[in-house]
Amino acid sequence: MSATIDFDKYEVVIGLEVHAQLLTESKLFCGDSAAFGGAPNTHISPITLGHPGSLPRLNRKAVEYAVRLGLACGCGIERNNYFARKNYFYPDLPKGYQISQHTAPICIGGIVTIPTPAGDRQIQLNRIHLEEDAGKSMHDQDPSNTMVDYNRAGVPLVEIVTEPDLHTSDEVYAFLTTLRRLVRWLDVCDGNMEEGSMRCDANISIRLKGEKTLGTKVEVKNLNSIRNVKRAVEGEIKRQITLVETGGVIVQETRSFDAGNGTSFSMRSKEEANDYRYFPEPDLSPFHLNEEYLDTIRQALPELPDVLVHQYVNKYGLSDYDARVVCDDKPTADYFEQVVKIIPKHKAVANWLLGPVKSTLNEQGLSMTQFPLPPTALAELIQLVEEGKVSFSIASSRIFPELLLQPATTPLDIAIRLNLLQDNDAGSIAPIIDEVLAKYPDKVAEFRAGKKGLLGLFVGEVMKLSKGKADPKITNQLLAEKLK
């Protein structure tokens, strides 16, 4: 019988390399479209294909987006920049080399703050640099040949490289979730991993707890969702520890993850940097970023989500969870900000956004940018509830669906037309209460004997008989008097 493997005696060390496709209209070094999709090999030109005599020209917007992300992460910004040729040979690399940054990345250092059960933790970045994407080899288009689509070749990327500063698959999941929110928030990348506009490679090693020297790292590639990155990391940790514990040796290699069965397999031994034979790109001039340029980008940065979360929790009393969900994407946070300017009831607005609004968007497959109600309409509906004219239940189940169908109508008009305005006349509510108490004499006796939780039953029955129109506050007051 084999001995039990002690996973707890090892420390896991993880570094990530995340490629994010920048939301420019054209490619990094030419005017070809950078849009996703299109028929194969239609977003190409002699520059994309690396034809002799064609010369690249730098996309200024890509530089701006890289700087925007770097400033948001607290990176140092390299003023004097140049590109290098990274030489390697794949069929989807039309020039036989990739134009990238090497010794002078545009963004140096920086942090990404992630939530953990023990509190927020700062993950250290090594660099963020600019480079062009490769094309795409397709193995399922022809039974005997690999086809190559160069539409993606030359599309601008930033590569975000962390230090070996993560230690669990949960931290990896939190880091990628936070980073994806940030690039979307800054409008520099759509973060769509399924379409390949955000891709992650994980470098994983293990060492005995207390050791200072890093173990042999293994890179896992082909990870097309945050969930699959988490699964791949968990699988690789288990594989490495099991291998060492059973007398095996970890070799430095690149492995591919099969999402279908949750396992990885070896692709090749890992290249070292000198295998790429970097040298400065002779066809592109170095470029300099001055302070005025950086200040312009810095001043245009939106308030970052972590700042808003802190503000919503500490200033407006939202729970940490609610604040993070509101700030999960910028359109939702922007909508929240617009509504609370009209009606400064932050908790109520958050409850609506995370409840009825979110449910509607999920059911209809819409994003917040497609939500049909203007902030004024939702604010007016919340105001009806706050003023006691309708209950939240009636507002969310009856008025809100009607409002979605008729966004130009006011919530008050709908409430009046459907006879939904709340009855706050004690004289009309009292007979309903008498009817309910007469219906449940045994429950009344139990309540008076000390079973106070039955009050909810009586309130519910009154609301049912009044078709939701009885004012809950007055109903509770009258019930309390009659049940003495």
mmCIF file with all atom_site columns, N, CA and C in Angstrom, residues 49-73:
data_model
loop_
_atom_site.group_PDB
_atom_site.id
_atom_site.type_symbol
_atom_site.label_atom_id
_atom_site.label_alt_id
_atom_site.label_comp_id
_atom_site.label_asym_id
_atom_site.label_entity_id
_atom_site.label_seq_id
_atom_site.pdbx_PDB_ins_code
_atom_site.Cartn_x
_atom_site.Cartn_y
_atom_site.Cartn_z
_atom_site.occupancy
_atom_site.B_iso_or_equiv
_atom_site.pdbx_formal_charge
_atom_site.auth_seq_id
_atom_site.auth_comp_id
_atom_site.auth_asym_id
_atom_site.auth_atom_id
_atom_site.pdbx_PDB_model_num
ATOM 1  N N  . LEU A 1 49 ? 2.154  40.587 -43.310 1.00 0.00 ? 49 LEU A N  1
ATOM 2  C CA . LEU A 1 49 ? 2.784  39.356 -43.787 1.00 0.00 ? 49 LEU A CA 1
ATOM 3  C C  . LEU A 1 49 ? 4.303  39.451 -43.835 1.00 0.00 ? 49 LEU A C  1
ATOM 4  N N  . GLY A 1 50 ? 4.852  40.603 -43.510 1.00 0.00 ? 50 GLY A N  1
ATOM 5  C CA . GLY A 1 50 ? 6.304  40.749 -43.454 1.00 0.00 ? 50 GLY A CA 1
ATOM 6  C C  . GLY A 1 50 ? 6.980  40.671 -44.809 1.00 0.00 ? 50 GLY A C  1
ATOM 7  N N  . HIS A 1 51 ? 6.334  41.184 -45.847 1.00 0.00 ? 51 HIS A N  1
ATOM 8  C CA . HIS A 1 51 ? 6.942  41.143 -47.179 1.00 0.00 ? 51 HIS A CA 1
ATOM 9  C C  . HIS A 1 51 ? 8.205  42.006 -47.228 1.00 0.00 ? 51 HIS A C  1
ATOM 10 N N  . PRO A 1 52 ? 9.174  41.613 -48.020 1.00 0.00 ? 52 PRO A N  1
ATOM 11 C CA . PRO A 1 52 ? 10.412 42.415 -48.144 1.00 0.00 ? 52 PRO A CA 1
ATOM 12 C C  . PRO A 1 52 ? 10.099 43.851 -48.575 1.00 0.00 ? 52 PRO A C  1
ATOM 13 N N  . GLY A 1 53 ? 10.763 44.790 -47.944 1.00 0.00 ? 53 GLY A N  1
ATOM 14 C CA . GLY A 1 53 ? 10.583 46.199 -48.286 1.00 0.00 ? 53 GLY A CA 1
ATOM 15 C C  . GLY A 1 53 ? 9.470  46.892 -47.534 1.00 0.00 ? 53 GLY A C  1
ATOM 16 N N  . SER A 1 54 ? 8.603  46.134 -46.829 1.00 0.00 ? 54 SER A N  1
ATOM 17 C CA . SER A 1 54 ? 7.528  46.767 -46.066 1.00 0.00 ? 54 SER A CA 1
ATOM 18 C C  . SER A 1 54 ? 8.076  47.215 -44.711 1.00 0.00 ? 54 SER A C  1
ATOM 19 N N  . LEU A 1 55 ? 7.635  48.387 -44.248 1.00 0.00 ? 55 LEU A N  1
ATOM 20 C CA . LEU A 1 55 ? 8.162  48.950 -43.008 1.00 0.00 ? 55 LEU A CA 1
ATOM 21 C C  . LEU A 1 55 ? 7.049  49.189 -41.994 1.00 0.00 ? 55 LEU A C  1
ATOM 22 N N  . PRO A 1 56 ? 7.283  48.809 -40.740 1.00 0.00 ? 56 PRO A N  1
ATOM 23 C CA . PRO A 1 56 ? 6.277  49.017 -39.686 1.00 0.00 ? 56 PRO A CA 1
ATOM 24 C C  . PRO A 1 56 ? 6.232  50.473 -39.244 1.00 0.00 ? 56 PRO A C  1
ATOM 25 N N  . ARG A 1 57 ? 5.081  50.881 -38.691 1.00 0.00 ? 57 ARG A N  1
ATOM 26 C CA . ARG A 1 57 ? 4.927  52.223 -38.133 1.00 0.00 ? 57 ARG A CA 1
ATOM 27 C C  . ARG A 1 57 ? 4.092  52.086 -36.861 1.00 0.00 ? 57 ARG A C  1
ATOM 28 N N  . LEU A 1 58 ? 4.547  52.674 -35.769 1.00 0.00 ? 58 LEU A N  1
ATOM 29 C CA . LEU A 1 58 ? 3.962  52.440 -34.447 1.00 0.00 ? 58 LEU A CA 1
ATOM 30 C C  . LEU A 1 58 ? 2.579  53.083 -34.297 1.00 0.00 ? 58 LEU A C  1
ATOM 31 N N  . ASN A 1 59 ? 1.670  52.320 -33.666 1.00 0.00 ? 59 ASN A N  1
ATOM 32 C CA . ASN A 1 59 ? 0.313  52.774 -33.364 1.00 0.00 ? 59 ASN A CA 1
ATOM 33 C C  . ASN A 1 59 ? 0.345  53.569 -32.043 1.00 0.00 ? 59 ASN A C  1
ATOM 34 N N  . ARG A 1 60 ? 0.101  54.873 -32.109 1.00 0.00 ? 60 ARG A N  1
ATOM 35 C CA . ARG A 1 60 ? 0.162  55.732 -30.919 1.00 0.00 ? 60 ARG A CA 1
ATOM 36 C C  . ARG A 1 60 ? -0.874 55.341 -29.863 1.00 0.00 ? 60 ARG A C  1
ATOM 37 N N  . LYS A 1 61 ? -2.061 54.923 -30.315 1.00 0.00 ? 61 LYS A N  1
ATOM 38 C CA . LYS A 1 61 ? -3.122 54.578 -29.374 1.00 0.00 ? 61 LYS A CA 1
ATOM 39 C C  . LYS A 1 61 ? -2.725 53.372 -28.515 1.00 0.00 ? 61 LYS A C  1
ATOM 40 N N  . ALA A 1 62 ? -1.988 52.433 -29.098 1.00 0.00 ? 62 ALA A N  1
ATOM 41 C CA . ALA A 1 62 ? -1.533 51.266 -28.331 1.00 0.00 ? 62 ALA A CA 1
ATOM 42 C C  . ALA A 1 62 ? -0.590 51.691 -27.208 1.00 0.00 ? 62 ALA A C  1
ATOM 43 N N  . VAL A 1 63 ? 0.278  52.649 -27.504 1.00 0.00 ? 63 VAL A N  1
ATOM 44 C CA . VAL A 1 63 ? 1.191  53.176 -26.482 1.00 0.00 ? 63 VAL A CA 1
ATOM 45 C C  . VAL A 1 63 ? 0.384  53.833 -25.363 1.00 0.00 ? 63 VAL A C  1
ATOM 46 N N  . GLU A 1 64 ? -0.621 54.622 -25.731 1.00 0.00 ? 64 GLU A N  1
ATOM 47 C CA . GLU A 1 64 ? -1.463 55.297 -24.732 1.00 0.00 ? 64 GLU A CA 1
ATOM 48 C C  . GLU A 1 64 ? -2.155 54.280 -23.827 1.00 0.00 ? 64 GLU A C  1
ATOM 49 N N  . TYR A 1 65 ? -2.689 53.200 -24.417 1.00 0.00 ? 65 TYR A N  1
ATOM 50 C CA . TYR A 1 65 ? -3.386 52.189 -23.620 1.00 0.00 ? 65 TYR A CA 1
ATOM 51 C C  . TYR A 1 65 ? -2.425 51.484 -22.658 1.00 0.00 ? 65 TYR A C  1
ATOM 52 N N  . ALA A 1 66 ? -1.217 51.190 -23.128 1.00 0.00 ? 66 ALA A N  1
ATOM 53 C CA . ALA A 1 66 ? -0.231 50.540 -22.259 1.00 0.00 ? 66 ALA A CA 1
ATOM 54 C C  . ALA A 1 66 ? 0.123  51.444 -21.083 1.00 0.00 ? 66 ALA A C  1
ATOM 55 N N  . VAL A 1 67 ? 0.318  52.723 -21.357 1.00 0.00 ? 67 VAL A N  1
ATOM 56 C CA . VAL A 1 67 ? 0.640  53.678 -20.288 1.00 0.00 ? 67 VAL A CA 1
ATOM 57 C C  . VAL A 1 67 ? -0.537 53.803 -19.319 1.00 0.00 ? 67 VAL A C  1
ATOM 58 N N  . ARG A 1 68 ? -1.760 53.830 -19.858 1.00 0.00 ? 68 ARG A N  1
ATOM 59 C CA . ARG A 1 68 ? -2.951 53.933 -19.008 1.00 0.00 ? 68 ARG A CA 1
ATOM 60 C C  . ARG A 1 68 ? -3.006 52.775 -18.010 1.00 0.00 ? 68 ARG A C  1
ATOM 61 N N  . LEU A 1 69 ? -2.769 51.560 -18.500 1.00 0.00 ? 69 LEU A N  1
ATOM 62 C CA . LEU A 1 69 ? -2.778 50.396 -17.614 1.00 0.00 ? 69 LEU A CA 1
ATOM 63 C C  . LEU A 1 69 ? -1.636 50.462 -16.613 1.00 0.00 ? 69 LEU A C  1
ATOM 64 N N  . GLY A 1 70 ? -0.461 50.871 -17.081 1.00 0.00 ? 70 GLY A N  1
ATOM 65 C CA . GLY A 1 70 ? 0.687  50.966 -16.193 1.00 0.00 ? 70 GLY A CA 1
ATOM 66 C C  . GLY A 1 70 ? 0.472  51.961 -15.064 1.00 0.00 ? 70 GLY A C  1
ATOM 67 N N  . LEU A 1 71 ? -0.088 53.118 -15.372 1.00 0.00 ? 71 LEU A N  1
ATOM 68 C CA . LEU A 1 71 ? -0.357 54.117 -14.339 1.00 0.00 ? 71 LEU A CA 1
ATOM 69 C C  . LEU A 1 71 ? -1.394 53.609 -13.338 1.00 0.00 ? 71 LEU A C  1
ATOM 70 N N  . ALA A 1 72 ? -2.413 52.898 -13.835 1.00 0.00 ? 72 ALA A N  1
ATOM 71 C CA . ALA A 1 72 ? -3.442 52.359 -12.945 1.00 0.00 ? 72 ALA A CA 1
ATOM 72 C C  . ALA A 1 72 ? -2.877 51.306 -11.996 1.00 0.00 ? 72 ALA A C  1
ATOM 73 N N  . CYS A 1 73 ? -1.815 50.618 -12.418 1.00 0.00 ? 73 CYS A N  1
ATOM 74 C CA . CYS A 1 73 ? -1.179 49.589 -11.582 1.00 0.00 ? 73 CYS A CA 1
ATOM 75 C C  . CYS A 1 73 ? -0.024 50.147 -10.752 1.00 0.00 ? 73 CYS A C  1
#
